Amino acid sequence: MARSCSSVGCRYDSTGLDEIQVVMHPRASLIDIFSTFLQFDADRLKGWVSDSQLRRSMQKCLEGSDKRETSANQFWVLYWYKIWESRLDRLARSHLVAYLQETGYWTAHKIVLSFHSSQYALSDYFQIAIAQVDKVLKGYNPQQGVRLNNYASAIFHSAIKETLRQRHEVDICTPWALLRKLSQKRLEEALAVSGLPAETIASYILAWSCFKAIYVPTQASGTRQLDTPDGETWKAIATCYNEHRQNLPPCQAADLEKWLLACVKAARAYLYPVRHSLNSTKPEQESEWVDELVAFEGESLLSQLIAQQEEQSRLLHHSQINQILTDAMAQLAPESQELLQLYYAQGLTQQQLAQKLEIKQYTVSRRLTKIRSTLLSTLAQWSAESLHISLTSEVLKSMSVVLDEWLNTHFQREE
């Protein structure tokens, strides 16, 4: 009898010898929940791996949000879902895939505990589940009051069970029963993937069509266990083939069994290909499969997307700051605008300005300081309201430098 300790995620089979799972630590912080992914080492859970770009994206969102309103997972689930729904945003989808990692894990874990399979491990069930994320997002409706993780759990569970059912069918069907269950489209795909020439595929498809037309099961049930056709049936199938072959090569009854068994082999390989570890040795060679992988030297698509968004955001903020300061300049008194013109555009020193305007040098300094203070106050207020920036002394010092650069650029451009 199997014994389990679900709190630490482990279970043993009836012999008590095979441990099939180790600890899965739930994520605690919002940043981790929306930016980390489960990692497996072969069939065993290895832990969480963080995506730096998603982490940075989530950090930026949290820094610009009201923590009292956005401290719950559900807020961010709906936030990213609405963004994904409005424009099929890939960044939002990635955040939701990260969020659904634990749901996929626990759904797979439940299947492992209730169904023994020699073909699939926990990591396989998890991958089958996570592959359904797009189906989950398309079918989810927040207005129905169901949480996304609960809805996803149902979809994940259904997908895993359907895969097991199909796998079971392929395993227990005889070749002749499987041929009757295949669709022509699926068989054509399987033969094409196997690399056969087009003429051979056409011959096999015609032979398969004749087989389905002539070899009709007489059993009321048990169609998964069809026997090999008898000699008379093979002759009838061969006759049917030769009558419809047109430009295809002729065949004898002895050829048909070989052809149709080749179809079965291709279909099984296509439907459920054998998995090989990337570290396994290639047949009759000393090298491993992983040696042929091309190193990925560029940034991921997600990295490019975030970088593009950041660049767009930077350009937008630059444009907004330019407009804010231009408007603030227009509100200054004409004397103040003239003073800035002489100072920044013509490059006069405060002493030269004092002589030109026939006022004291300290008066020039005081007026320049007051004007800059007015512009800096306008910029700081806009930054706090629009960019949600906390106005610390260090931030104001940085803004003052930005303002000086903008004034120099602005008046040099006017010149």
PDB file of C-alpha atoms in Angstrom, residues 308-414:
ATOM      1  CA  GLN A 308      11.794  47.832 -26.084  1.00  0.00           C
ATOM      2  CA  GLN A 309       9.140  48.808 -23.561  1.00  0.00           C
ATOM      3  CA  GLU A 310      11.720  50.514 -21.371  1.00  0.00           C
ATOM      4  CA  GLU A 311      13.062  52.471 -24.324  1.00  0.00           C
ATOM      5  CA  GLN A 312       9.542  53.558 -25.281  1.00  0.00           C
ATOM      6  CA  SER A 313       8.895  54.537 -21.681  1.00  0.00           C
ATOM      7  CA  ARG A 314      12.145  56.517 -21.508  1.00  0.00           C
ATOM      8  CA  LEU A 315      11.344  58.417 -24.707  1.00  0.00           C
ATOM      9  CA  LEU A 316       7.831  59.148 -23.468  1.00  0.00           C
ATOM     10  CA  HIS A 317       9.120  60.519 -20.151  1.00  0.00           C
ATOM     11  CA  HIS A 318      11.712  62.616 -21.972  1.00  0.00           C
ATOM     12  CA  SER A 319       8.992  64.128 -24.147  1.00  0.00           C
ATOM     13  CA  GLN A 320       6.753  64.778 -21.152  1.00  0.00           C
ATOM     14  CA  ILE A 321       9.559  66.446 -19.156  1.00  0.00           C
ATOM     15  CA  ASN A 322      10.387  68.653 -22.131  1.00  0.00           C
ATOM     16  CA  GLN A 323       6.754  69.750 -22.394  1.00  0.00           C
ATOM     17  CA  ILE A 324       6.412  70.376 -18.641  1.00  0.00           C
ATOM     18  CA  LEU A 325       9.509  72.600 -18.502  1.00  0.00           C
ATOM     19  CA  THR A 326       8.648  74.398 -21.757  1.00  0.00           C
ATOM     20  CA  ASP A 327       5.226  75.277 -20.329  1.00  0.00           C
ATOM     21  CA  ALA A 328       6.805  76.351 -17.030  1.00  0.00           C
ATOM     22  CA  MET A 329       9.251  78.599 -18.905  1.00  0.00           C
ATOM     23  CA  ALA A 330       6.362  80.270 -20.716  1.00  0.00           C
ATOM     24  CA  GLN A 331       4.809  81.169 -17.360  1.00  0.00           C
ATOM     25  CA  LEU A 332       7.898  83.063 -16.195  1.00  0.00           C
ATOM     26  CA  ALA A 333       7.999  86.861 -16.232  1.00  0.00           C
ATOM     27  CA  PRO A 334       9.698  88.402 -19.330  1.00  0.00           C
ATOM     28  CA  GLU A 335      12.602  89.646 -17.135  1.00  0.00           C
ATOM     29  CA  SER A 336      13.231  86.121 -15.883  1.00  0.00           C
ATOM     30  CA  GLN A 337      13.138  84.670 -19.396  1.00  0.00           C
ATOM     31  CA  GLU A 338      15.625  87.322 -20.543  1.00  0.00           C
ATOM     32  CA  LEU A 339      17.934  86.511 -17.634  1.00  0.00           C
ATOM     33  CA  LEU A 340      17.904  82.783 -18.528  1.00  0.00           C
ATOM     34  CA  GLN A 341      18.507  83.662 -22.169  1.00  0.00           C
ATOM     35  CA  LEU A 342      21.598  85.712 -21.349  1.00  0.00           C
ATOM     36  CA  TYR A 343      22.928  83.185 -18.879  1.00  0.00           C
ATOM     37  CA  TYR A 344      22.355  79.891 -20.747  1.00  0.00           C
ATOM     38  CA  ALA A 345      22.221  80.947 -24.417  1.00  0.00           C
ATOM     39  CA  GLN A 346      24.906  83.657 -24.481  1.00  0.00           C
ATOM     40  CA  GLY A 347      26.976  82.163 -21.681  1.00  0.00           C
ATOM     41  CA  LEU A 348      27.400  85.416 -19.694  1.00  0.00           C
ATOM     42  CA  THR A 349      28.755  85.082 -16.177  1.00  0.00           C
ATOM     43  CA  GLN A 350      26.852  86.465 -13.223  1.00  0.00           C
ATOM     44  CA  GLN A 351      29.320  89.363 -13.059  1.00  0.00           C
ATOM     45  CA  GLN A 352      28.805  90.144 -16.756  1.00  0.00           C
ATOM     46  CA  LEU A 353      25.046  89.928 -16.245  1.00  0.00           C
ATOM     47  CA  ALA A 354      25.263  92.365 -13.315  1.00  0.00           C
ATOM     48  CA  GLN A 355      27.132  94.863 -15.470  1.00  0.00           C
ATOM     49  CA  LYS A 356      24.780  94.439 -18.409  1.00  0.00           C
ATOM     50  CA  LEU A 357      21.609  94.758 -16.339  1.00  0.00           C
ATOM     51  CA  GLU A 358      23.124  97.390 -13.993  1.00  0.00           C
ATOM     52  CA  ILE A 359      22.279  95.438 -10.863  1.00  0.00           C
ATOM     53  CA  LYS A 360      24.351  93.819  -8.132  1.00  0.00           C
ATOM     54  CA  GLN A 361      25.968  90.418  -8.771  1.00  0.00           C
ATOM     55  CA  TYR A 362      24.282  88.901  -5.705  1.00  0.00           C
ATOM     56  CA  THR A 363      20.924  90.059  -7.087  1.00  0.00           C
ATOM     57  CA  VAL A 364      21.622  88.183 -10.299  1.00  0.00           C
ATOM     58  CA  SER A 365      22.549  85.086  -8.268  1.00  0.00           C
ATOM     59  CA  ARG A 366      19.382  85.345  -6.165  1.00  0.00           C
ATOM     60  CA  ARG A 367      17.157  85.768  -9.233  1.00  0.00           C
ATOM     61  CA  LEU A 368      18.740  82.824 -11.038  1.00  0.00           C
ATOM     62  CA  THR A 369      18.331  80.645  -7.926  1.00  0.00           C
ATOM     63  CA  LYS A 370      14.676  81.646  -7.580  1.00  0.00           C
ATOM     64  CA  ILE A 371      13.925  80.916 -11.248  1.00  0.00           C
ATOM     65  CA  ARG A 372      15.620  77.537 -11.111  1.00  0.00           C
ATOM     66  CA  SER A 373      13.798  76.759  -7.867  1.00  0.00           C
ATOM     67  CA  THR A 374      10.464  77.507  -9.554  1.00  0.00           C
ATOM     68  CA  LEU A 375      11.242  75.236 -12.501  1.00  0.00           C
ATOM     69  CA  LEU A 376      12.596  72.498 -10.226  1.00  0.00           C
ATOM     70  CA  SER A 377       9.451  72.634  -8.080  1.00  0.00           C
ATOM     71  CA  THR A 378       7.283  72.183 -11.181  1.00  0.00           C
ATOM     72  CA  LEU A 379       9.374  69.226 -12.364  1.00  0.00           C
ATOM     73  CA  ALA A 380       9.371  67.597  -8.917  1.00  0.00           C
ATOM     74  CA  GLN A 381       5.609  67.941  -8.527  1.00  0.00           C
ATOM     75  CA  TRP A 382       4.984  66.347 -11.929  1.00  0.00           C
ATOM     76  CA  SER A 383       7.416  63.496 -11.167  1.00  0.00           C
ATOM     77  CA  ALA A 384       5.715  62.747  -7.862  1.00  0.00           C
ATOM     78  CA  GLU A 385       2.223  62.766  -9.361  1.00  0.00           C
ATOM     79  CA  SER A 386       2.912  61.063 -12.689  1.00  0.00           C
ATOM     80  CA  LEU A 387       5.870  58.771 -12.018  1.00  0.00           C
ATOM     81  CA  HIS A 388       5.160  58.152  -8.311  1.00  0.00           C
ATOM     82  CA  ILE A 389       8.707  59.150  -7.373  1.00  0.00           C
ATOM     83  CA  SER A 390       9.476  59.816  -3.702  1.00  0.00           C
ATOM     84  CA  LEU A 391      11.063  63.275  -3.433  1.00  0.00           C
ATOM     85  CA  THR A 392      14.080  62.606  -1.239  1.00  0.00           C
ATOM     86  CA  SER A 393      17.029  65.021  -1.067  1.00  0.00           C
ATOM     87  CA  GLU A 394      19.028  62.728  -3.354  1.00  0.00           C
ATOM     88  CA  VAL A 395      16.232  62.624  -5.908  1.00  0.00           C
ATOM     89  CA  LEU A 396      15.901  66.430  -5.867  1.00  0.00           C
ATOM     90  CA  LYS A 397      19.647  66.766  -6.316  1.00  0.00           C
ATOM     91  CA  SER A 398      19.471  64.515  -9.385  1.00  0.00           C
ATOM     92  CA  MET A 399      16.522  66.490 -10.738  1.00  0.00           C
ATOM     93  CA  SER A 400      18.506  69.700 -10.335  1.00  0.00           C
ATOM     94  CA  VAL A 401      21.248  68.254 -12.537  1.00  0.00           C
ATOM     95  CA  VAL A 402      18.652  67.170 -15.113  1.00  0.00           C
ATOM     96  CA  LEU A 403      17.145  70.658 -15.064  1.00  0.00           C
ATOM     97  CA  ASP A 404      20.544  72.295 -15.713  1.00  0.00           C
ATOM     98  CA  GLU A 405      21.157  69.954 -18.642  1.00  0.00           C
ATOM     99  CA  TRP A 406      17.721  70.688 -20.036  1.00  0.00           C
ATOM    100  CA  LEU A 407      18.198  74.492 -19.771  1.00  0.00           C
ATOM    101  CA  ASN A 408      21.538  74.303 -21.559  1.00  0.00           C
ATOM    102  CA  THR A 409      20.109  72.093 -24.320  1.00  0.00           C
ATOM    103  CA  HIS A 410      16.942  74.157 -24.624  1.00  0.00           C
ATOM    104  CA  PHE A 411      18.682  77.512 -25.107  1.00  0.00           C
ATOM    105  CA  GLN A 412      21.424  76.124 -27.318  1.00  0.00           C
ATOM    106  CA  ARG A 413      18.734  74.674 -29.575  1.00  0.00           C
ATOM    107  CA  GLU A 414      17.003  78.047 -29.754  1.00  0.00           C
TER     108      GLU A 414
END
